[in-house]
CSV table of C-alpha atoms in Angstrom, one decimal:
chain,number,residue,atom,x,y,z
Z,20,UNK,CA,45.2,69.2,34.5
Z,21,UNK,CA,42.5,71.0,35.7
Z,22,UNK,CA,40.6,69.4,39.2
Z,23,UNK,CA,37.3,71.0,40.6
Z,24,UNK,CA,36.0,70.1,43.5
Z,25,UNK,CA,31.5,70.7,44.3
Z,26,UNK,CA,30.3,71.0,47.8
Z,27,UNK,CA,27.3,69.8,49.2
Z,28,UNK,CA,26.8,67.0,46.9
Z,29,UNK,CA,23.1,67.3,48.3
Z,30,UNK,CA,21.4,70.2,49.6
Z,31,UNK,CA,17.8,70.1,50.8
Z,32,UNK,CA,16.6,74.0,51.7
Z,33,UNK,CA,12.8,74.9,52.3
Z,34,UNK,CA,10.8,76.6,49.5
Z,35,UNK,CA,11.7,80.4,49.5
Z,36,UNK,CA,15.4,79.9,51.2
Z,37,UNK,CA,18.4,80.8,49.8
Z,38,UNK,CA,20.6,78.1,48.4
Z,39,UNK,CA,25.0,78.3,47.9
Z,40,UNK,CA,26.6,75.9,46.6
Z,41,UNK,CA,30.9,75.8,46.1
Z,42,UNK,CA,33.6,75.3,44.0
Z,43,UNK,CA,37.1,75.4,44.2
Z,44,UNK,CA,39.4,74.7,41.2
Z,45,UNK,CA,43.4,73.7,41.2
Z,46,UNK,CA,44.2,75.8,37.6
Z,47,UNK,CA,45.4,79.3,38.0
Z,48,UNK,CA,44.9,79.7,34.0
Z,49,UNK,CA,41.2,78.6,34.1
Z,50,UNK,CA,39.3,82.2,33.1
Z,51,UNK,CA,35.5,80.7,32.4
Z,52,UNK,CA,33.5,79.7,35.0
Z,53,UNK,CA,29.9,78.1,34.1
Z,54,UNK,CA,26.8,77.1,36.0
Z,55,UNK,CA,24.7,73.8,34.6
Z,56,UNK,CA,21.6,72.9,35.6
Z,57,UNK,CA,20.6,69.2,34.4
Z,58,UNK,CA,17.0,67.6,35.3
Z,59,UNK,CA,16.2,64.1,34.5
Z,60,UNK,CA,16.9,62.9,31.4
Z,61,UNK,CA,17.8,66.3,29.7
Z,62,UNK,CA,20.8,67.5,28.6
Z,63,UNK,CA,22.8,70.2,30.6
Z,64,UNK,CA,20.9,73.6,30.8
Z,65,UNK,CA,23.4,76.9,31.1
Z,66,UNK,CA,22.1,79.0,33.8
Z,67,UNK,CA,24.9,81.7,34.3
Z,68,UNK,CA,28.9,81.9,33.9
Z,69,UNK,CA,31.4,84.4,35.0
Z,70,UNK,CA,35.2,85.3,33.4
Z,71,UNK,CA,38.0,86.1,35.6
Z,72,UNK,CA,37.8,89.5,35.0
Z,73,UNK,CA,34.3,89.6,37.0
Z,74,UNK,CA,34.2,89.0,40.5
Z,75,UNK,CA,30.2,88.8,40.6
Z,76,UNK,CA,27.5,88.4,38.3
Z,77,UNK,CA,23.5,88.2,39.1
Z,78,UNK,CA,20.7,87.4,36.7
Z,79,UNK,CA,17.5,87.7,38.5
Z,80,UNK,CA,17.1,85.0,41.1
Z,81,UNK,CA,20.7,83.6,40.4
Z,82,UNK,CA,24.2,85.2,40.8
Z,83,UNK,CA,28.0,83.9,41.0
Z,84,UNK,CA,30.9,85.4,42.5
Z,85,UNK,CA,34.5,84.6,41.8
Z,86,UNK,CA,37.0,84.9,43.7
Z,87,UNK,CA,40.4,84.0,42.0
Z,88,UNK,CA,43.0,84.3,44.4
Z,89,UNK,CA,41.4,81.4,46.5
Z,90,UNK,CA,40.4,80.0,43.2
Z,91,UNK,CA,36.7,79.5,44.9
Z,92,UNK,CA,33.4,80.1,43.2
Z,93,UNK,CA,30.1,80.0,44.2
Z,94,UNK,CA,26.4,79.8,43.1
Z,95,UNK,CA,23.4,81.7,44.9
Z,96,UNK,CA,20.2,81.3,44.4
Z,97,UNK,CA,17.4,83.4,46.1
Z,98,UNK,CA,13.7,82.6,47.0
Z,99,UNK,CA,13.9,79.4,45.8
Z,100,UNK,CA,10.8,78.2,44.0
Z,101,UNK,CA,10.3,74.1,43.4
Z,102,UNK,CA,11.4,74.3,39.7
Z,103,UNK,CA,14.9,75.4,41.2
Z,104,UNK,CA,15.0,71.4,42.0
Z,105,UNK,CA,17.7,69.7,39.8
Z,106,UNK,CA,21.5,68.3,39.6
Z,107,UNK,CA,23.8,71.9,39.5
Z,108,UNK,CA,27.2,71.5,37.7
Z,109,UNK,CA,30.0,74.1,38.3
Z,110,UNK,CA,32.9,74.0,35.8
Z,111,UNK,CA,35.8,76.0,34.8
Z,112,UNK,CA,37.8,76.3,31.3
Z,113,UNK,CA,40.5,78.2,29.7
Z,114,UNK,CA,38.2,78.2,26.8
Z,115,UNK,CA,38.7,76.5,23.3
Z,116,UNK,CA,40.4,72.9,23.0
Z,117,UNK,CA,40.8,72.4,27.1
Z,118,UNK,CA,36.7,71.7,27.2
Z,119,UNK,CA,35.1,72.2,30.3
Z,120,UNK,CA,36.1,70.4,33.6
Z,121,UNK,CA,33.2,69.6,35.7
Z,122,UNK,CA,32.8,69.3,39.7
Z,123,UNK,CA,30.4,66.1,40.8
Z,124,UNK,CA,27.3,67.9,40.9
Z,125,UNK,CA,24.7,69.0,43.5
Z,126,UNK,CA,21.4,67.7,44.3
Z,127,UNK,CA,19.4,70.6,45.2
Z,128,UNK,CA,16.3,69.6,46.8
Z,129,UNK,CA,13.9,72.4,46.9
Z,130,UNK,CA,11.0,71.2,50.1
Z,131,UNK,CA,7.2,72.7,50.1
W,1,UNK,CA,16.0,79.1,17.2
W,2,UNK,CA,17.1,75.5,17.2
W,3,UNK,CA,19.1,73.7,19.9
W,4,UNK,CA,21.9,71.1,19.7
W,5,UNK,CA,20.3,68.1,18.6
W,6,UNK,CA,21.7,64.4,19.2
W,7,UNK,CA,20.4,60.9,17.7
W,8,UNK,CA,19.4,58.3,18.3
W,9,UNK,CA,18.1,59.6,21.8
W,10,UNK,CA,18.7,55.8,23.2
W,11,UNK,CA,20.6,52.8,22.1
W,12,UNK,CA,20.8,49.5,23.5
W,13,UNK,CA,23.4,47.4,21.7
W,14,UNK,CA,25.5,44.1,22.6
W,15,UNK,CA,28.7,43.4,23.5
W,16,UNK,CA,31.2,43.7,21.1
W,17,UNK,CA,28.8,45.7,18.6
W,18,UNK,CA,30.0,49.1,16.8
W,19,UNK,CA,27.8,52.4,17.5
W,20,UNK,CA,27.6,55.9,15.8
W,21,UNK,CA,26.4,58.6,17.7
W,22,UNK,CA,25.2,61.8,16.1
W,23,UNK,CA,25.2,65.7,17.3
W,24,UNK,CA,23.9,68.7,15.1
W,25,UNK,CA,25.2,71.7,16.3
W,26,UNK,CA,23.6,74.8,16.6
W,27,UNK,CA,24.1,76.6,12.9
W,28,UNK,CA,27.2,78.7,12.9
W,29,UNK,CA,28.6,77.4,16.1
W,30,UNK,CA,32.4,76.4,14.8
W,31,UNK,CA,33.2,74.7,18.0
W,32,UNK,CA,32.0,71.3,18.7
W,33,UNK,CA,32.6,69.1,22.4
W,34,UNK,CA,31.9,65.2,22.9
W,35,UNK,CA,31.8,64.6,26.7
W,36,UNK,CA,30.5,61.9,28.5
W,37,UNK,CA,28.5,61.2,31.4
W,38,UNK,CA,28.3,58.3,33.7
W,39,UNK,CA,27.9,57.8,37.6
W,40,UNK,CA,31.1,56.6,38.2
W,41,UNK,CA,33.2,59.3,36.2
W,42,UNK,CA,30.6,62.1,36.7
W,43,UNK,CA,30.8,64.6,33.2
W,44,UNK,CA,34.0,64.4,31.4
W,45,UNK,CA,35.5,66.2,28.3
W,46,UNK,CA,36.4,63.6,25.2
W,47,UNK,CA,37.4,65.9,22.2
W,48,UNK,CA,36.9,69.3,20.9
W,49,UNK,CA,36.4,70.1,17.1
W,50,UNK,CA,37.4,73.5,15.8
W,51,UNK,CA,35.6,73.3,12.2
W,52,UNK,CA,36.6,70.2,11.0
W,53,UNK,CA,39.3,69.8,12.9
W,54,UNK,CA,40.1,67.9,16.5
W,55,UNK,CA,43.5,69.1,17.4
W,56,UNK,CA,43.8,66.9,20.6
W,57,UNK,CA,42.3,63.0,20.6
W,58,UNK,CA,43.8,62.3,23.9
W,59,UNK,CA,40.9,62.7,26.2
W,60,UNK,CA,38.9,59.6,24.0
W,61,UNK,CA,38.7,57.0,26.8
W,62,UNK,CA,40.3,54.2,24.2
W,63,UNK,CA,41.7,53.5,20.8
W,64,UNK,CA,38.1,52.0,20.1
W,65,UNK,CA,36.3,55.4,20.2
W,66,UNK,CA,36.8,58.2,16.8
W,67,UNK,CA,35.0,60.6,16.1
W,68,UNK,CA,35.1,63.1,13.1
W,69,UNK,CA,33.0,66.3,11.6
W,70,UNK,CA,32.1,67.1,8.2
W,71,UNK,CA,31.5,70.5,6.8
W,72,UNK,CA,31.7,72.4,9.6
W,73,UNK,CA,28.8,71.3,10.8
W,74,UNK,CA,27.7,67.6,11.6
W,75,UNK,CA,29.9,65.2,14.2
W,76,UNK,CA,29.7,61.4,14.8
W,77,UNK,CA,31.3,59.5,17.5
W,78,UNK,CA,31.7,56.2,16.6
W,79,UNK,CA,33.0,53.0,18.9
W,80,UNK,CA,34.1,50.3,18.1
W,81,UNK,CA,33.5,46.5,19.5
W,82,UNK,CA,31.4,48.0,22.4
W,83,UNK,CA,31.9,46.7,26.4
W,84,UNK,CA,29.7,47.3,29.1
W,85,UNK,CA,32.2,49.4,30.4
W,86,UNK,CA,30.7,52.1,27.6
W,87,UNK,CA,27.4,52.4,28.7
W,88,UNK,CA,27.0,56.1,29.7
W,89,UNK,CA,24.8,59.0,28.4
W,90,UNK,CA,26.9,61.1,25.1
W,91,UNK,CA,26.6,64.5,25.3
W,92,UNK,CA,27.6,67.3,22.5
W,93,UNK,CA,27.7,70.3,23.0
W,94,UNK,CA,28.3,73.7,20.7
W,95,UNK,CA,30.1,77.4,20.3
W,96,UNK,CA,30.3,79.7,18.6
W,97,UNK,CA,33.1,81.5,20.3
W,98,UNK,CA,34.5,78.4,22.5
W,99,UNK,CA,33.7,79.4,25.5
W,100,UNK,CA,29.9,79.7,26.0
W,101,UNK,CA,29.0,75.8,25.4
W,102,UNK,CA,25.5,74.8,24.8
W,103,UNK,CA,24.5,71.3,25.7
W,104,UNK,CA,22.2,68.8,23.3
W,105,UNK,CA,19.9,66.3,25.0
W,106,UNK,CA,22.3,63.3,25.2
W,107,UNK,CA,22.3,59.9,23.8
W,108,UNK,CA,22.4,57.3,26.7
W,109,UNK,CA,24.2,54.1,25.5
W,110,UNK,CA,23.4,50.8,26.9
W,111,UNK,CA,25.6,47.8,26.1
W,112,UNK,CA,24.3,44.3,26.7
């Protein structure tokens, strides 16, 4: 099945930074690629996803880029504002009965 | 419009105890995910429901867990003779085309 692997599992940047955060997945049929953001005691919040057939996508503040040959994908975000603090989830899916197959999460830690 | 909603938001039950576990999907969203999420296993994928129908059961953790939908619409997840071994938070999650998933708020188990 599929495996996908999250790095940093904490990143701390200062307020206005950029922050990236990685993943690489194991299946070459996995074609959906979405972004979580979860805060305490809430349910999973989808921030942005990419298909194969994208290499990048950007929405505001936040874009993802694919790159499906390394089977690596990767979350940017820009300015980074202290509401941008929260547990990110990457995932990846061949869509329907598979589900989604989640990395271990990041801690991003936005400082003042 | 309205989210995925889950109930009951919390439940504390003992040992040995049966539990149902709610999700309302968002209306007209065919697709239907159970995962679960605990600090051990991180988030992981239990069953999918395509209308009223789960084609795969193999990702429920034991023969103690079911779970069913009814009318294309409402799902319950049910287990059996709880262990502390269940405690986790639920989460359900919704489709409309099985790929985009939107996430409900989560019902965190605690077993006594």
């Amino acid at each position: 099945g599929e495996n996908v692997e999250q790095h940093p599992s904490t990143l701390s940047v200062q307020e206005g930074d950029s922050a990236v955060i990685k993943c690489t997945y194991s299946d070459s049929a996995s074609n959906y690629f979405p972004w979580y953001k979860q805060e305490l005691g809430k349910g999973p919040q989808l921030i942005i996803d990419i298909r194969s057939n994208v290499g990048e996508k950007k929405d505001q503040r936040i874009a993802v880029t694919l790159n499906k040959t390394a089977k690596h994908f990767s979350l940017h975000i820009t300015e980074t504002q202290p509401e941008d603090s929260a547990v990110y989830f990457c995932a990846a899916s061949t869509g329907g009965a598979d589900g989604l197959t989640f990395g271990k999460g990041t801690h991003l830690i936005i400082q003042p | 419009g309205a989210g995925v909603s889950q109930s009951p938001s919390n439940k504390v039950t003992e040992k040995g105890k049966d539990v149902e576990l709610r999700c309302d999907p968002i209306s007209g969203h065919t697709a239907l995910y159970w995962y679960r999420q605990s600090l051990g296993q991180g988030l992981e994928f239990l069953i999918y429901f395509q209308g009223n129908s789960a084609p795969d059961k193999s990702g429920l953790p034991s023969d103690r867990f079911s779970a069913e939908r009814t009318g294309g619409s409402v799902s319950t997840l049910t287990i059996q003779r709880t262990q502390q071994e269940d405690s986790a938070v639920y989460l359900c999650a919704s489709s409309f085309e099985a790929y985009t998933q939107y996430f409900g708020p989560g019902t965190r188990l605690t077993v006594l």
